[in-house]
Short mmCIF file of C-alpha atoms and ligand atoms in Angstrom, two decimals:
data_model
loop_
_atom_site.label_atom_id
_atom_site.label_comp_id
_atom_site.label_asym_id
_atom_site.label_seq_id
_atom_site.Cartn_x
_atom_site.Cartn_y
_atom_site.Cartn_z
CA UNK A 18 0.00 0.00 0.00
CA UNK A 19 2.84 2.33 1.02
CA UNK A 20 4.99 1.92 -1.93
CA UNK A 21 1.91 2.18 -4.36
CA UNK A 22 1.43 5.35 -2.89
CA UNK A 23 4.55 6.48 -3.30
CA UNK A 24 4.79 5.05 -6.94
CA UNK A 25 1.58 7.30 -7.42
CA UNK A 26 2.76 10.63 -6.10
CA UNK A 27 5.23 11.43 -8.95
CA UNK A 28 2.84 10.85 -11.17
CA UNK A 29 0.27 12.77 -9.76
CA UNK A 30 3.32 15.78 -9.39
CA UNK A 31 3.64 15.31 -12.85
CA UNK A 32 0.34 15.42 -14.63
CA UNK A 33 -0.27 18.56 -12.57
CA UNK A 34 3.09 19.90 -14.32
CA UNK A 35 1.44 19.13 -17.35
CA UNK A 36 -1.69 20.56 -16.27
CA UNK A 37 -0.19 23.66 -15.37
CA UNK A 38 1.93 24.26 -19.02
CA UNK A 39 -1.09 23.52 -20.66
CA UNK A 40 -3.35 26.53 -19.01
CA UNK A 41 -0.44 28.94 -19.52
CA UNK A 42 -0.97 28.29 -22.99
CA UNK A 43 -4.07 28.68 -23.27
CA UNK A 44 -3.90 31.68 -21.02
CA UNK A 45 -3.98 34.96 -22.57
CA UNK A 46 -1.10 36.75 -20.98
CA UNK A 47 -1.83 40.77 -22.26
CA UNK A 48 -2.11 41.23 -18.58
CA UNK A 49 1.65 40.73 -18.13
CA UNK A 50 2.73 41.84 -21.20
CA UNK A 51 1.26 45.62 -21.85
CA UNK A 52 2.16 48.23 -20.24
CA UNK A 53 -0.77 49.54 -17.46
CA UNK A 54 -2.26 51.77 -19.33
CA UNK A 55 -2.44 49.70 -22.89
CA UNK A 56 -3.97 47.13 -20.50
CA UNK A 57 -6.61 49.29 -19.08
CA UNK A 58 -7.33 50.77 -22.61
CA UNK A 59 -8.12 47.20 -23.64
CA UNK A 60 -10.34 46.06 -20.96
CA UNK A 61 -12.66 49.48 -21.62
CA UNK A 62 -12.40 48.64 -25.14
CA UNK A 63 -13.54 45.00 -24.26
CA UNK A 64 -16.01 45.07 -21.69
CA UNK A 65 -17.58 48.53 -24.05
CA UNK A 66 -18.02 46.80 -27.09
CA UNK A 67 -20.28 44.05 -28.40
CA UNK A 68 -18.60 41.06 -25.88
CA UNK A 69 -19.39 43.82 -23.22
CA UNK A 70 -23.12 43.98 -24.62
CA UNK A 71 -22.84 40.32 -24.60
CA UNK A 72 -21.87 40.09 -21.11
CA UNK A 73 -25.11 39.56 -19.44
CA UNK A 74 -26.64 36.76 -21.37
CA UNK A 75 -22.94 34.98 -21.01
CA UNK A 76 -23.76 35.48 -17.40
CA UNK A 77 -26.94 33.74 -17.87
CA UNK A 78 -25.94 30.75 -20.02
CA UNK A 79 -23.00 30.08 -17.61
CA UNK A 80 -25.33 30.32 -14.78
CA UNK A 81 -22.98 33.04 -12.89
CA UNK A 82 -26.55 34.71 -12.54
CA UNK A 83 -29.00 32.07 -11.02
CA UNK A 84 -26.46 30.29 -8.53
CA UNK A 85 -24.94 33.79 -8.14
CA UNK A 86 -28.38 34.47 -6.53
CA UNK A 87 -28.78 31.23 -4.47
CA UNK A 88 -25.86 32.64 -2.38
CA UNK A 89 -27.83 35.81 -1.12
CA UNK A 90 -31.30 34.08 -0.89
CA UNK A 91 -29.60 31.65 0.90
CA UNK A 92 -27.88 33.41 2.89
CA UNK A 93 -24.36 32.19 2.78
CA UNK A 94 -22.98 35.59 1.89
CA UNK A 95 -25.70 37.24 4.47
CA UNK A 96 -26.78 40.69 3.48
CA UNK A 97 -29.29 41.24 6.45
CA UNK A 98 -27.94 44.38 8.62
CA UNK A 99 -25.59 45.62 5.85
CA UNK A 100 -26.62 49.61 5.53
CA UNK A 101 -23.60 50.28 3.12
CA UNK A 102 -23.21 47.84 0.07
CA UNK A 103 -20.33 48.44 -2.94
CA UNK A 104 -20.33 46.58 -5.69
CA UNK A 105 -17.16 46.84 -7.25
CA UNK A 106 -16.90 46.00 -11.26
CA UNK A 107 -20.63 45.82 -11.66
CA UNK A 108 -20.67 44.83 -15.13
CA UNK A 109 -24.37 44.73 -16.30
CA UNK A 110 -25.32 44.56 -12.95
CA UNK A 111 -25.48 40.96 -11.83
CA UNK A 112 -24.55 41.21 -8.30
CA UNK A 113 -25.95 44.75 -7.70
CA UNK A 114 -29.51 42.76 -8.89
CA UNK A 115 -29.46 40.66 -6.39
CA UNK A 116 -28.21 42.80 -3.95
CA UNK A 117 -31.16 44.94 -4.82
CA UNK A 118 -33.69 41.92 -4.61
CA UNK A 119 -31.82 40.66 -0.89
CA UNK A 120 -30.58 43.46 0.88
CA UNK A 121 -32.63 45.86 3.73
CA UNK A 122 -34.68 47.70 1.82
CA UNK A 123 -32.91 50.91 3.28
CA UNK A 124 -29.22 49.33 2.54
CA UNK A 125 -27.81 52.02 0.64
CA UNK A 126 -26.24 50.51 -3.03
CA UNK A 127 -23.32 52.02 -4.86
CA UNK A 128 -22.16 50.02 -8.21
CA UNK A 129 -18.78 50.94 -9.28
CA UNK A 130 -17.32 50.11 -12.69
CA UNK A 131 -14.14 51.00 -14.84
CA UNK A 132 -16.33 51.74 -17.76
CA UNK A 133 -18.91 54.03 -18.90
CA UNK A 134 -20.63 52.16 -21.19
CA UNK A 135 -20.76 48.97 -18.75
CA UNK A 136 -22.17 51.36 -15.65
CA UNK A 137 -24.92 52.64 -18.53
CA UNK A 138 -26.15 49.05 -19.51
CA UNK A 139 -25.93 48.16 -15.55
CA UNK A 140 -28.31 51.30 -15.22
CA UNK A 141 -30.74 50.82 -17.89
CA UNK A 142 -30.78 46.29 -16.89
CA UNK A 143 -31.35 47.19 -13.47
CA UNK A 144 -34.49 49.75 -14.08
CA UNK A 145 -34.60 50.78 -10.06
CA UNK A 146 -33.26 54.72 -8.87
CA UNK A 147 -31.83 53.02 -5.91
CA UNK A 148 -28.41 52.68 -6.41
CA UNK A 149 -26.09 54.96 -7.20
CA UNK A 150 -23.26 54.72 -10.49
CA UNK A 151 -19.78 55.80 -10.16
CA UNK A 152 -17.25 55.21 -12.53
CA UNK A 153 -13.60 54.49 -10.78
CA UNK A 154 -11.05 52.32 -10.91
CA UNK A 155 -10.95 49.27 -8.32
CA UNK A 156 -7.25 50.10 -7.66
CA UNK A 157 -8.57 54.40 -6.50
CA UNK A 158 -11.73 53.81 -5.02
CA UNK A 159 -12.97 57.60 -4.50
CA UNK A 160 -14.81 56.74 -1.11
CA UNK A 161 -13.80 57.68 2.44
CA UNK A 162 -12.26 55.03 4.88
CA UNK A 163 -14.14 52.42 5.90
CA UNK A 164 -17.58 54.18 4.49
CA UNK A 165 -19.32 50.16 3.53
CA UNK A 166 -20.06 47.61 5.64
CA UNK A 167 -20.22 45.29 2.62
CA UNK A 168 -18.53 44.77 -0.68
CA UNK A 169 -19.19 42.49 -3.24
CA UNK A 170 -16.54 42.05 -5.98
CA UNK A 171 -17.54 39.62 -9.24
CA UNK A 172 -14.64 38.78 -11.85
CA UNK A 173 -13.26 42.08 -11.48
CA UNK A 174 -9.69 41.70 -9.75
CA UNK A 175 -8.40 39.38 -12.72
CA UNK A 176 -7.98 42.19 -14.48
CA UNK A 177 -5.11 43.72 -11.91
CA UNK A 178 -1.70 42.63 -12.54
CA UNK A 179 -1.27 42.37 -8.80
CA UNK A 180 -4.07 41.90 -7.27
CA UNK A 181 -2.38 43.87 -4.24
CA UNK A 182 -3.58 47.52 -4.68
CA UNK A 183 -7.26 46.50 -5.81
CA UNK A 184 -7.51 44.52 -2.44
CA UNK A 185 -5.82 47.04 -0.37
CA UNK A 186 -8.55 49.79 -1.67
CA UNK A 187 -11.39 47.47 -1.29
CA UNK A 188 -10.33 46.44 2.80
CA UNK A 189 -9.70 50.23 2.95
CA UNK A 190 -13.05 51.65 2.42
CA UNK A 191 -14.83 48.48 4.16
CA UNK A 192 -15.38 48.60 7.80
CA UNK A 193 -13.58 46.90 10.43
CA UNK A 194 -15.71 43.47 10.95
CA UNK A 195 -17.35 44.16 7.43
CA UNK A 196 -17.31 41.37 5.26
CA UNK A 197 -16.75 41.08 1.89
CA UNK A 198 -18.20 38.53 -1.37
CA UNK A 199 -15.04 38.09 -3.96
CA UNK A 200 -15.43 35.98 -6.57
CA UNK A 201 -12.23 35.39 -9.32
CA UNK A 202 -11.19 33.75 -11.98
CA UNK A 203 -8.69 30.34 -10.81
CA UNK A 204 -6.30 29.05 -12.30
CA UNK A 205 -7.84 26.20 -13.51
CA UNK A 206 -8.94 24.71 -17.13
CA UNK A 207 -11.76 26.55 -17.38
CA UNK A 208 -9.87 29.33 -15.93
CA UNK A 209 -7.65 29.46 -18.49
CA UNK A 210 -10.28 29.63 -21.07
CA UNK A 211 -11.98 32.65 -18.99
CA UNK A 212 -8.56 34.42 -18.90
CA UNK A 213 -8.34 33.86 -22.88
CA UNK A 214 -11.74 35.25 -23.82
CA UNK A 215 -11.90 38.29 -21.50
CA UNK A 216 -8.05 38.96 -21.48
CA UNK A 217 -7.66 38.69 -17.37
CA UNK A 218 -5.51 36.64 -15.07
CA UNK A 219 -6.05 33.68 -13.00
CA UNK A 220 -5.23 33.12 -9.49
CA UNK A 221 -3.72 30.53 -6.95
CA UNK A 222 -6.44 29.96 -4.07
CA UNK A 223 -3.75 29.72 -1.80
CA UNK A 224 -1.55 32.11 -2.88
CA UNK A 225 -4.55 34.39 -2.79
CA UNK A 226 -5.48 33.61 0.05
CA UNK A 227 -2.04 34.69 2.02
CA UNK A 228 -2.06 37.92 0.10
CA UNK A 229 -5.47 38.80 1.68
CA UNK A 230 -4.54 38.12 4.96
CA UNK A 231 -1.11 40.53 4.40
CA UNK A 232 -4.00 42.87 4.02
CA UNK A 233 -6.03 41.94 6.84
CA UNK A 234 -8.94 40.52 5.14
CA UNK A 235 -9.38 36.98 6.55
CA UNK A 236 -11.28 34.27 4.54
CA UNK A 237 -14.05 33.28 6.57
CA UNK A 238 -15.65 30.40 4.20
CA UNK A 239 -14.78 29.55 0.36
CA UNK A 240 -17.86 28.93 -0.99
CA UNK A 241 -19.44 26.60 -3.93
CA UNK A 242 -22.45 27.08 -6.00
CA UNK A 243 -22.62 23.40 -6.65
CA UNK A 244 -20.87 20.03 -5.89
CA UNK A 245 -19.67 20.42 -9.59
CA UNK A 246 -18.25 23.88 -9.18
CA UNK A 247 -16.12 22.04 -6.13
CA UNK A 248 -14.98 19.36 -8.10
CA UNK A 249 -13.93 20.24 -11.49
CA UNK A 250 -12.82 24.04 -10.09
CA UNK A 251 -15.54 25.44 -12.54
CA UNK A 252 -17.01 28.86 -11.20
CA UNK A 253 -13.34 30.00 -10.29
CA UNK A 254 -12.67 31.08 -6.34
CA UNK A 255 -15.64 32.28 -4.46
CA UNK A 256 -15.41 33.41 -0.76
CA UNK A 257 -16.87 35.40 2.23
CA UNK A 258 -14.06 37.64 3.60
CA UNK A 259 -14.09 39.48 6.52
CA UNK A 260 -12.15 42.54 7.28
CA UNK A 261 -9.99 42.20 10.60
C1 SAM B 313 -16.69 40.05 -15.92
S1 SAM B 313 -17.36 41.63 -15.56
C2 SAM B 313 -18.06 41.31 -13.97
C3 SAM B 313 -19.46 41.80 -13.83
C4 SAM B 313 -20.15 41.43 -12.53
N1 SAM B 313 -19.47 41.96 -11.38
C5 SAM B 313 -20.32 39.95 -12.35
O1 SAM B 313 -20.17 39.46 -11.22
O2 SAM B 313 -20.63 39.25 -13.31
C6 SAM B 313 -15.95 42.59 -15.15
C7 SAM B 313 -16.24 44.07 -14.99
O3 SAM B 313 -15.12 44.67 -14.31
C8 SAM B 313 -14.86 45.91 -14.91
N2 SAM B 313 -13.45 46.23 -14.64
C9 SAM B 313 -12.35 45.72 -15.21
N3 SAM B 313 -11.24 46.24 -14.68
C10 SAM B 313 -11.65 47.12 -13.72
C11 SAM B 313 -10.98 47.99 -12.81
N4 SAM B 313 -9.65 48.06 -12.77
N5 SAM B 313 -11.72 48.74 -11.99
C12 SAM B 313 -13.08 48.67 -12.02
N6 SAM B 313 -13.77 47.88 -12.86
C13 SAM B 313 -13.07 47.10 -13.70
C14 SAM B 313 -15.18 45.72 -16.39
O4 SAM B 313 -15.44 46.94 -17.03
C15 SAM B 313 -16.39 44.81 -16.31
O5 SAM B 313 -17.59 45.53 -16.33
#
């Protein structure tokens, strides 16, 4: 038993070596490669255009927005109490929706995106003068300290080449015990893909994990939309994080 083991744990080393060359190339490594600002350029241009227009009915079909929603309604990332909510990279507003739809109904809602055109189609999808739209930059958040008790954070820090600065601002303007909803893209097969169509990064779960808690924000519970998403590493990293 021992020595099959042991026969068995090169093997395994190796197919993940294997596993690992193969999703850097498919990767899409512009994230690395362009300067910051040809980066940023690209992902406005991107998330703008028609895959941008695209983006909520790919949200749909890949069922980001239906199992996104089991998680508030029920109530593993638990909105009840929050009075501040950010949602940072809204997109077409997926999360903000069902923020909307679980939060108090006096929870004040800001969505935050680094384009325009995204923030417009967010406004016109959600119909409802409840939140408010501010176009920034995850890495300059223009909010005072600690001025949320909860931020949610979708598929938006793959697109930092270190994720350092966007995490820093987003423990920065949450308060102390507030918790947080991040969800990311992991570097896994499907991963990979993800990183290839919308030009982003992957991440380590552990790796990302001990970066967070440099910053202070401690992962409370990884969570998993389905036994499938646990398995096969499908949805990418979803977690609760709470700010120390
Ligand atoms: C894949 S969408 C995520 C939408 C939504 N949060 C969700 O959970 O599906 C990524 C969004 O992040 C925005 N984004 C990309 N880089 C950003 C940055 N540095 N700061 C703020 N938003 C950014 C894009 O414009 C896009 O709308």
């Amino acid at each position: 038993m021992h020595e099959t083991l042991e026969k068995r744990r090169p093997r395994r080393a190796k197919r993940k070596a294997h596993q690992k060359a193969l999703h850097r190339l498919i990767e899409n490594d512009m994230i690395l490669t362009a300067t910051s600002d040809e980066y940023r350029n690209k992902v406005k241009r991107v998330y703008g255009g028609p895959k941008g227009a695209m983006l909520a009915t790919c949200s749909m079909l890949s069922l980001h927005i239906p199992l996104g929603e089991r998680l508030f309604k029920t109530r593993k990332f638990d909105l009840h109490g929050m009075q501040s909510i950010l949602d940072v990279g809204s997109g077409a507003g997926q999360l903000a929706s069902h923020l909307l739809k679980y939060s108090d109904p006096g929870a004040k809602v800001t969505c935050t995106d680094l384009s325009n055109q995204m923030l417009r189609r967010a406004r016109n999808r959600l119909k409802s003068s409840r939140p408010d739209f501010v176009a920034a930059d995850l890495s300059h958040l223009p909010f005072a300290d600690e001025s949320f008790d909860g931020v949610t954070c979708g598929y938006v820090l793959e697109h930092l080449p270190d994720p350092r600065p966007g995490l820093a601002e987003m423990a920065r303007v949450l308060a102390r015990g507030g918790r947080m909803l991040l969800l990311t893209t992991e570097d896994s097969f499907s991963g990979a893909w993800t990183s290839r169509l919308w030009y982003c990064r992957t991440f380590n779960r552990q790796e990302l994990m001990r970066i967070c808690e440099e910053l202070g924000l401690i992962w409370k519970q990884e969570l998993w939309f389905t036994k499938m998403h646990k398995v096969m590493r499908a949805g990418g990293i979803c977690v609760e994080i709470e700010k120390a």
